[in-house]
Amino acid sequence: MASTGHVLFDESGQPFIVLRDQDKEKRLTGIEAVKSHILAARAVANTLKTSLGPRGLDKILVSPDGDVTITNDGATIMEKMNVDHHVAKLMVELSQSQDAEIGDGTTGVVVLAGALLGEAEALLNKGIHPIKIADGFDLACKKALETLDSIADHFPVNDRDMMIQTAITSLGSKIVNRNLEHLAEIAVDAVLSVADLNEKDVNFELIKVDGKVGGRLEDTILVKGVIIDKTLSHPQMPREIKNAKIAILTCPFEPPKPKTKHKLDITSTEDFQKLREYERETFEKMIQQVKESGANLAICQWGFDDEANHLLKRHDLPAVRWVGGPEIELIAIATNGRIVPRFAELSTAKLGSAGVVRELSFGAAKDQMLCIEECPNNRAVTIFVRGGNKLIIEEAKRALHDALCVIRNLVKDDRIVYGGGAAETACSLAVSEEADKIPGLEQYAFRAFADALECIPIALAENSGFSGIDALTELKAKQIESKNARLGIDCLSTGTNDMREQKVIETLLSKKEQISLATQVVRMVLKIDDVRVPDDEGQM
């Protein structure tokens, strides 16, 4: 048997074995390493390409535990793909960066990066140095961003109907597209409820998206308040409390325990009775402190036992137990209350208030949730998603997240471009025209960048069942002839290529971020020229 290592000794004389793995690895350097990276990245991008656009296909993803996810949300697909190759992981992080920063366009950014790398490979085969290609792509990216600025339209932020159309563009490619308008209206109203239009800022912490299996997608509602998946602790407590004064507690309803280790010996019935009496008095004192503050509802982060529950009912103090930390914070924000860590600190000034707190019942099983409405801080809202099964609800939540992000981006920057590949085609034509003015080798990279931008309209056309090259050639001819940057691929066969008429709108922030991020990642990949890979490692 061949030796796979040798023995060394540490400073105390203990032996340890150093394994030799070099014989199982091969080292790639120079252009070969770059081409290896490009191949891995393009494999990931090609997987995602078929999910682009309103006719894009969905992916079914099965986790190691057997959980099934069906989605065409780029960030979700990338996150759940099991990739080992380091550059493939870079593509996963690319989609996550787009999702974190912009929230939409996660598929497009990966497809564009893959196309740029494909064009870079062709230039490498011509003998052009990777740094020259990367520099050319950077210059071309700058030109593309300038073109986007020049073709952008200003969006009327006060026009709710136009905002709904933008949300519909985002939702159009999702599973939930049969309820487009209803969900788009909910997304717009949710963002406008929490938006600060003067500061051009949206606090997403104030929007909670919750879901419950049962009912139909059409039953999804927007609640101007907070919904929590809890019920009142005692079945005989009132199901509805009007003009609620809420004590928000993070201290448990139980007798305080000694701080040090302790042992309690109960040797007689009297001792046991005294302990019971002490506990009851402690509970009643706590309840009295809550009631003296003026509260008529207690929401507690911790649980309490049946005796405390019985005493709460007897003293007519409705209570909710085991409410999670994030929900406690949201309730405090919505009701203008303060979170109280000790009963001794409870006072009238720290109570939250709400117009009505009621239990909602759902479905045949009569599942119940608590709804806190008519809060003084009306900027806290909850989107309550319904659906026939968990898959539909999870996909609806992802789709709503994208739509919420689109509306938030419009509040931040009210400029828009038109979808359907219209903006990419306009940028491609402008970059291609600029290439003729570049004297050096970078002009090859300029033309390659222009060709890569065309991958988006081609993918949209192919996913809609058209010939990609024919549709692109026709689109470019129309844009050049009419000098109209609103013309795109008619994916839904409506009879017009004008995306303004089709109301297919994208935010300028999203489009600029897509092109910038894709270019940055391509530059990073082109600059890695040394890597060790196991002999048996695939490209992904």
XYZ file of C-alpha atoms in Angstrom:
540
model
C 0.000 0.000 0.000
C 1.338 3.416 -1.007
C 2.223 5.839 1.788
C -0.271 8.734 2.097
C 1.573 10.695 4.770
C 4.385 10.766 7.279
C 4.728 11.080 11.052
C 5.935 14.247 12.809
C 6.280 15.010 16.538
C 5.052 18.090 18.372
C 6.961 19.934 21.162
C 5.732 17.503 23.824
C 6.834 14.454 21.819
C 3.328 13.411 20.762
C 3.222 11.965 17.243
C 0.818 13.242 14.567
C 0.373 12.241 10.946
C 0.604 14.717 8.045
C -1.452 13.454 5.103
C -0.366 14.128 1.558
C -3.293 15.210 -0.619
C -1.254 16.854 -3.353
C -1.219 13.649 -5.385
C -5.038 13.760 -5.477
C -5.171 17.402 -6.643
C -4.280 19.158 -9.821
C -3.277 22.789 -9.987
C -4.690 25.087 -12.631
C -2.939 28.363 -13.412
C -3.248 31.209 -15.892
C -5.896 31.127 -18.603
C -6.857 27.503 -17.838
C -7.865 28.483 -14.292
C -9.952 31.417 -15.589
C -11.677 29.149 -18.130
C -12.444 26.618 -15.378
C -14.124 29.362 -13.345
C -16.080 30.631 -16.339
C -17.379 27.123 -17.059
C -18.644 26.692 -13.478
C -20.305 30.126 -13.392
C -21.978 29.623 -16.770
C -23.358 26.248 -15.661
C -25.128 27.996 -12.762
C -26.382 30.850 -14.988
C -27.742 28.420 -17.609
C -29.728 26.633 -14.890
C -31.405 29.910 -13.998
C -31.942 31.246 -17.530
C -35.154 29.262 -18.113
C -36.774 30.943 -15.066
C -36.553 34.465 -16.540
C -39.649 36.423 -17.499
C -43.430 36.033 -17.222
C -43.304 32.702 -19.093
C -40.274 31.471 -17.137
C -40.308 27.925 -15.794
C -40.307 26.942 -12.118
C -37.717 24.783 -10.371
C -38.480 22.058 -7.860
C -35.846 21.907 -5.128
C -35.605 19.045 -2.650
C -33.588 19.598 0.532
C -31.505 16.826 2.206
C -34.397 16.488 4.696
C -36.878 15.897 1.877
C -38.557 19.331 2.091
C -39.848 20.391 -1.323
C -39.720 23.980 -2.619
C -41.269 25.000 -5.952
C -40.235 28.493 -7.084
C -38.808 30.617 -9.871
C -37.443 33.270 -7.511
C -33.765 33.549 -8.457
C -32.449 34.217 -4.942
C -34.327 31.224 -3.491
C -33.151 28.845 -6.236
C -29.547 29.979 -5.809
C -29.696 29.779 -2.012
C -31.045 26.210 -2.023
C -28.786 24.900 -4.814
C -26.078 22.660 -3.408
C -22.938 23.993 -5.141
C -19.368 23.128 -4.159
C -17.308 25.022 -6.735
C -15.944 28.273 -5.261
C -16.935 30.387 -8.293
C -20.405 28.813 -8.399
C -20.730 29.932 -4.755
C -19.729 33.427 -5.876
C -22.744 33.402 -8.234
C -24.967 32.404 -5.301
C -23.648 35.376 -3.324
C -24.239 37.601 -6.358
C -27.972 36.824 -6.351
C -28.108 37.252 -2.561
C -26.435 40.688 -2.857
C -29.051 41.768 -5.405
C -31.816 40.408 -3.157
C -30.487 42.166 -0.044
C -29.857 45.508 -1.743
C -32.736 45.717 -4.235
C -35.015 42.726 -3.584
C -35.885 42.118 -7.243
C -33.999 41.140 -10.419
C -32.140 38.243 -8.788
C -32.552 35.966 -11.829
C -31.562 38.624 -14.354
C -28.317 39.533 -12.568
C -27.062 35.906 -12.619
C -28.081 35.395 -16.266
C -26.295 38.623 -17.244
C -23.121 37.645 -15.322
C -23.147 34.255 -17.066
C -23.489 35.915 -20.485
C -20.633 38.338 -19.728
C -18.394 35.432 -18.738
C -19.341 33.571 -21.920
C -18.291 36.587 -24.004
C -15.103 36.928 -21.919
C -14.189 33.312 -22.744
C -14.420 34.056 -26.483
C -12.093 37.052 -26.007
C -9.634 34.928 -23.991
C -9.530 32.480 -26.898
C -8.518 35.394 -29.139
C -5.515 35.978 -26.872
C -6.757 39.132 -25.092
C -5.492 39.471 -21.514
C -8.134 39.046 -18.746
C -7.328 42.464 -17.227
C -7.880 44.160 -20.609
C -11.256 42.416 -20.840
C -12.195 43.442 -17.282
C -11.172 47.083 -17.925
C -13.198 47.146 -21.126
C -16.234 45.717 -19.321
C -15.916 48.413 -16.628
C -15.923 51.184 -19.257
C -18.838 49.568 -21.089
C -20.751 49.262 -17.797
C -20.261 52.991 -17.192
C -21.674 53.734 -20.667
C -24.646 51.393 -20.062
C -25.472 53.136 -16.755
C -25.319 56.552 -18.480
C -27.700 55.233 -21.149
C -30.124 54.006 -18.466
C -30.110 57.474 -16.881
C -30.848 59.080 -20.259
C -33.795 56.784 -21.154
C -35.370 56.740 -17.655
C -38.805 58.279 -17.090
C -39.915 59.934 -13.878
C -42.603 58.029 -12.079
C -45.576 59.706 -10.371
C -45.138 58.330 -6.822
C -48.552 59.697 -5.849
C -50.238 57.656 -8.610
C -51.363 54.501 -6.796
C -52.588 52.805 -9.997
C -49.189 53.180 -11.683
C -47.495 51.767 -8.583
C -49.811 48.759 -8.726
C -48.770 48.208 -12.371
C -45.101 48.151 -11.307
C -45.863 45.581 -8.611
C -47.778 43.528 -11.208
C -44.628 43.451 -13.401
C -42.715 41.924 -10.486
C -45.461 39.408 -9.643
C -46.180 38.468 -13.278
C -43.546 35.729 -13.428
C -44.539 34.092 -10.135
C -46.831 31.164 -9.310
C -49.328 33.609 -7.781
C -50.007 35.412 -11.078
C -53.717 34.533 -11.129
C -54.174 36.955 -8.221
C -51.856 39.624 -9.576
C -53.957 42.700 -8.993
C -55.131 41.747 -5.496
C -51.598 41.002 -4.237
C -50.141 44.053 -6.019
C -52.694 46.324 -4.277
C -51.818 44.777 -0.906
C -48.057 45.311 -1.522
C -48.564 48.959 -2.559
C -50.879 49.779 0.356
C -48.512 48.099 2.831
C -45.492 50.124 1.667
C -47.431 53.414 1.477
C -48.693 52.808 5.053
C -45.153 52.688 6.462
C -43.322 54.935 3.963
C -41.864 58.305 4.898
C -42.297 60.132 1.567
C -40.438 63.234 2.773
C -37.329 61.265 3.786
C -37.815 58.819 0.864
C -37.438 55.907 3.235
C -39.402 52.730 4.003
C -38.942 50.832 7.279
C -39.521 47.171 6.403
C -39.451 46.295 10.123
C -42.996 47.682 10.326
C -44.327 45.271 7.675
C -44.934 41.751 8.938
C -45.794 38.984 6.445
C -47.549 36.034 8.064
C -49.340 33.032 6.603
C -51.763 30.291 7.565
C -52.649 27.172 5.600
C -56.327 27.074 4.616
C -58.565 29.245 2.492
C -57.652 30.570 -0.939
C -54.980 32.962 -2.148
C -57.776 35.491 -2.776
C -58.412 35.537 1.000
C -55.021 37.200 1.604
C -55.624 40.462 3.487
C -53.774 43.541 4.689
C -54.388 44.292 8.363
C -53.649 47.796 9.677
C -52.205 46.414 12.866
C -50.499 43.252 14.115
C -51.561 39.594 13.799
C -49.899 37.036 16.069
C -50.346 33.266 15.927
C -51.556 33.049 19.535
C -54.875 32.938 21.382
C -55.991 34.196 24.773
C -54.657 31.861 27.450
C -58.063 30.838 28.925
C -61.008 29.660 26.798
C -63.483 31.661 28.928
C -61.681 34.988 28.512
C -63.527 37.501 26.248
C -62.834 36.982 22.525
C -62.836 40.729 21.813
C -61.456 43.608 23.885
C -62.294 47.188 22.879
C -60.181 50.195 23.875
C -57.462 47.815 25.012
C -54.751 49.018 27.383
C -51.934 46.518 26.944
C -49.207 45.594 29.432
C -46.295 44.203 27.374
C -44.290 41.996 29.716
C -41.002 40.142 29.334
C -41.146 38.860 32.945
C -42.870 35.544 33.746
C -46.006 35.188 35.886
C -44.343 33.011 38.525
C -42.793 33.369 41.992
C -39.178 34.578 41.892
C -36.560 31.851 42.280
C -33.494 32.245 44.552
C -30.417 33.195 42.551
C -28.172 30.516 44.127
C -28.594 26.744 44.026
C -31.250 25.737 46.472
C -33.031 22.718 47.875
C -36.509 22.855 49.363
C -37.610 20.079 51.733
C -41.342 19.744 52.312
C -41.872 17.429 55.260
C -45.521 18.045 56.137
C -48.903 18.989 54.692
C -48.643 22.406 56.396
C -45.395 23.208 54.577
C -46.987 22.300 51.265
C -50.046 24.452 52.015
C -47.770 27.385 52.951
C -45.889 27.021 49.645
C -49.163 26.957 47.707
C -50.424 30.000 49.600
C -47.162 31.856 48.910
C -47.432 31.112 45.179
C -51.089 32.200 45.052
C -50.358 35.444 46.886
C -47.431 36.149 44.552
C -49.617 35.576 41.471
C -52.392 37.782 42.864
C -49.906 40.538 43.724
C -48.551 40.446 40.153
C -52.088 40.532 38.701
C -52.979 43.415 41.011
C -49.907 45.388 39.866
C -50.990 44.917 36.238
C -54.583 45.965 36.959
C -53.500 48.992 39.055
C -51.553 50.304 36.084
C -54.859 50.453 34.167
C -54.175 47.518 31.832
C -57.059 45.345 30.632
C -54.859 42.941 28.602
C -51.491 41.376 29.438
C -49.167 40.096 26.694
C -46.356 38.009 28.128
C -43.185 36.766 26.439
C -43.029 33.805 28.827
C -45.579 31.197 29.847
C -47.498 30.773 33.085
C -49.000 27.678 34.628
C -52.649 26.693 34.988
C -53.011 28.185 38.467
C -51.832 31.595 37.277
C -54.116 31.247 34.251
C -57.096 30.467 36.498
C -56.349 33.489 38.728
C -56.051 35.767 35.670
C -59.507 34.613 34.551
C -60.940 35.067 38.065
C -59.594 38.629 38.243
C -60.957 39.453 34.754
C -57.533 40.097 33.231
C -57.270 38.593 29.695
C -53.737 37.442 28.891
C -51.681 36.006 26.049
C -48.621 33.845 26.743
C -45.515 32.708 24.810
C -45.415 35.686 22.424
C -42.044 35.733 20.613
C -39.435 38.500 20.867
C -39.869 40.048 17.357
C -43.668 40.008 17.778
C -43.400 41.661 21.206
C -41.297 44.441 19.646
C -43.753 44.926 16.778
C -46.682 45.110 19.213
C -44.785 47.710 21.280
C -44.126 49.818 18.141
C -47.712 49.557 16.895
C -49.393 50.304 20.246
C -46.874 52.961 21.385
C -46.224 50.829 24.475
C -43.041 50.094 26.392
C -41.684 46.606 27.010
C -41.641 46.026 30.782
C -38.992 43.629 32.196
C -40.190 43.717 35.860
C -43.646 44.011 37.430
C -42.347 46.721 39.783
C -41.586 48.964 36.783
C -45.116 48.762 35.350
C -46.927 52.104 35.108
C -49.798 53.669 33.160
C -47.363 55.581 30.919
C -45.800 52.330 29.710
C -49.040 50.713 28.526
C -49.769 50.258 24.843
C -53.210 50.993 23.446
C -55.351 49.614 20.630
C -58.896 50.247 19.425
C -59.750 46.562 19.362
C -58.028 43.251 20.097
C -59.938 40.233 18.782
C -59.530 36.590 17.924
C -59.928 35.561 14.288
C -61.062 32.030 13.340
C -59.925 30.302 10.150
C -60.835 27.240 8.165
C -62.774 24.115 9.058
C -60.439 23.417 11.994
C -61.280 26.861 13.448
C -57.625 27.831 13.894
C -57.413 31.036 15.903
C -55.069 34.020 15.792
C -55.003 37.280 17.697
C -55.479 40.515 15.777
C -54.512 43.904 17.290
C -56.154 46.703 15.261
C -56.724 50.477 15.318
C -53.319 51.094 16.870
C -52.083 54.672 17.534
C -49.008 54.022 15.369
C -50.938 53.110 12.216
C -47.682 52.625 10.291
C -47.335 49.016 11.520
C -49.140 46.620 9.164
C -49.432 42.857 8.646
C -49.970 41.015 5.374
C -51.844 37.819 6.181
C -51.378 35.244 3.403
C -53.804 32.343 2.881
C -53.343 29.339 0.635
C -54.265 25.696 0.117
C -50.890 24.356 1.246
C -47.519 25.388 2.649
C -45.846 25.531 -0.798
C -48.306 28.132 -2.096
C -48.015 30.252 1.053
C -44.186 30.237 1.016
C -44.075 31.157 -2.685
C -46.674 33.911 -2.143
C -44.508 35.325 0.685
C -41.445 35.355 -1.617
C -43.441 37.003 -4.404
C -44.810 39.648 -2.027
C -41.290 40.347 -0.739
C -40.173 41.122 -4.320
C -43.212 43.349 -4.926
C -42.691 45.198 -1.615
C -39.038 45.820 -2.530
C -40.020 47.194 -5.962
C -42.430 49.709 -4.407
C -39.823 50.637 -1.772
C -37.291 51.326 -4.546
C -39.787 53.628 -6.261
C -40.194 55.588 -3.030
C -36.380 55.886 -2.773
C -35.854 56.815 -6.453
C -38.877 57.584 -8.614
C -37.169 56.885 -11.961
C -38.224 53.891 -14.055
C -37.198 52.091 -17.241
C -39.283 49.671 -19.278
C -39.050 45.877 -19.036
C -39.297 43.098 -21.594
C -35.625 43.528 -22.463
C -36.259 47.104 -23.720
C -33.688 48.746 -21.409
C -31.017 46.086 -22.100
C -31.512 46.414 -25.873
C -31.207 50.215 -25.692
C -28.011 49.884 -23.605
C -26.625 47.258 -26.008
C -27.136 49.562 -29.017
C -25.532 52.526 -27.182
C -22.508 50.477 -26.010
C -22.052 48.969 -29.476
C -22.092 52.439 -31.036
C -19.567 53.698 -28.473
C -17.213 50.777 -29.303
C -16.372 52.382 -32.658
C -14.893 55.392 -30.807
C -12.547 53.288 -28.609
C -9.015 53.065 -30.056
C -7.480 50.209 -27.995
C -8.176 46.545 -27.329
C -10.998 47.579 -25.016
C -13.264 48.007 -28.086
C -13.461 44.186 -28.295
C -14.671 44.099 -24.682
C -17.187 46.882 -25.472
C -18.718 44.835 -28.311
C -18.693 41.717 -26.126
C -20.518 43.646 -23.358
C -23.135 44.798 -25.877
C -23.632 41.188 -27.038
C -23.960 39.981 -23.442
C -26.711 42.519 -22.692
C -28.722 40.950 -25.520
C -28.938 37.679 -23.550
C -31.863 39.084 -21.516
C -34.244 39.791 -24.475
C -33.128 36.499 -26.108
C -33.909 34.515 -22.916
C -37.283 36.273 -22.553
C -38.164 35.421 -26.162
C -37.033 31.776 -25.865
C -38.941 31.284 -22.608
C -42.047 32.638 -24.349
C -41.711 30.097 -27.180
C -40.270 32.449 -29.845
C -37.030 32.218 -31.799
C -34.573 34.249 -29.693
C -32.389 35.530 -32.551
C -35.369 36.441 -34.787
C -37.146 38.302 -31.973
C -33.955 40.186 -31.004
C -33.107 41.152 -34.615
C -36.621 42.480 -35.144
C -36.544 44.361 -31.818
C -33.172 46.020 -32.546
C -34.347 47.082 -36.009
C -37.488 48.651 -34.514
C -35.553 50.474 -31.763
C -32.994 51.869 -34.260
C -35.689 52.936 -36.716
C -38.014 54.614 -34.200
C -35.339 55.670 -31.633
C -37.808 54.389 -29.034
C -36.170 52.788 -25.958
C -39.559 51.551 -24.711
C -39.778 48.696 -27.231
C -39.218 45.199 -25.802
C -40.137 41.539 -26.279
C -43.899 40.943 -26.419
C -43.761 37.875 -24.142
C -47.507 37.642 -23.601
C -48.402 38.167 -27.308
C -50.529 41.257 -26.642
C -49.861 42.674 -30.126
C -47.591 45.578 -29.155
C -43.871 45.848 -28.397
C -44.310 49.152 -26.553
C -43.746 48.326 -22.898
C -45.373 51.567 -21.772
C -48.622 50.414 -23.373
C -48.197 46.960 -21.846
C -47.435 48.677 -18.505
C -44.303 46.560 -17.992
C -42.260 48.813 -15.718
C -38.982 48.252 -13.819
C -37.250 50.514 -11.334
C -34.084 52.231 -12.495
C -32.372 51.302 -9.186
C -32.910 47.592 -9.861
C -31.658 47.701 -13.463
C -28.536 49.731 -12.609
C -27.699 47.447 -9.691
C -28.069 44.369 -11.916
C -25.581 45.622 -14.507
C -23.116 46.996 -11.902
C -23.107 43.853 -9.736
C -22.768 41.499 -12.726
C -19.780 43.505 -14.029
C -18.079 43.529 -10.609
C -18.410 39.746 -10.225
C -17.108 39.114 -13.747
C -14.057 41.264 -12.962
C -13.416 39.207 -9.805
C -13.663 35.911 -11.735
C -11.316 37.122 -14.488
C -8.650 38.074 -11.918
C -8.453 34.606 -10.246
C -5.744 32.728 -12.140
C -4.516 30.076 -9.700
C -6.562 27.317 -8.122
C -6.211 23.772 -6.789
C -9.030 21.373 -7.642
C -9.442 17.666 -6.786
C -8.955 15.416 -9.815
C -12.476 14.070 -9.566
C -14.191 17.428 -8.951
C -16.844 18.408 -11.440
C -17.360 21.948 -12.534
C -19.999 22.613 -9.905
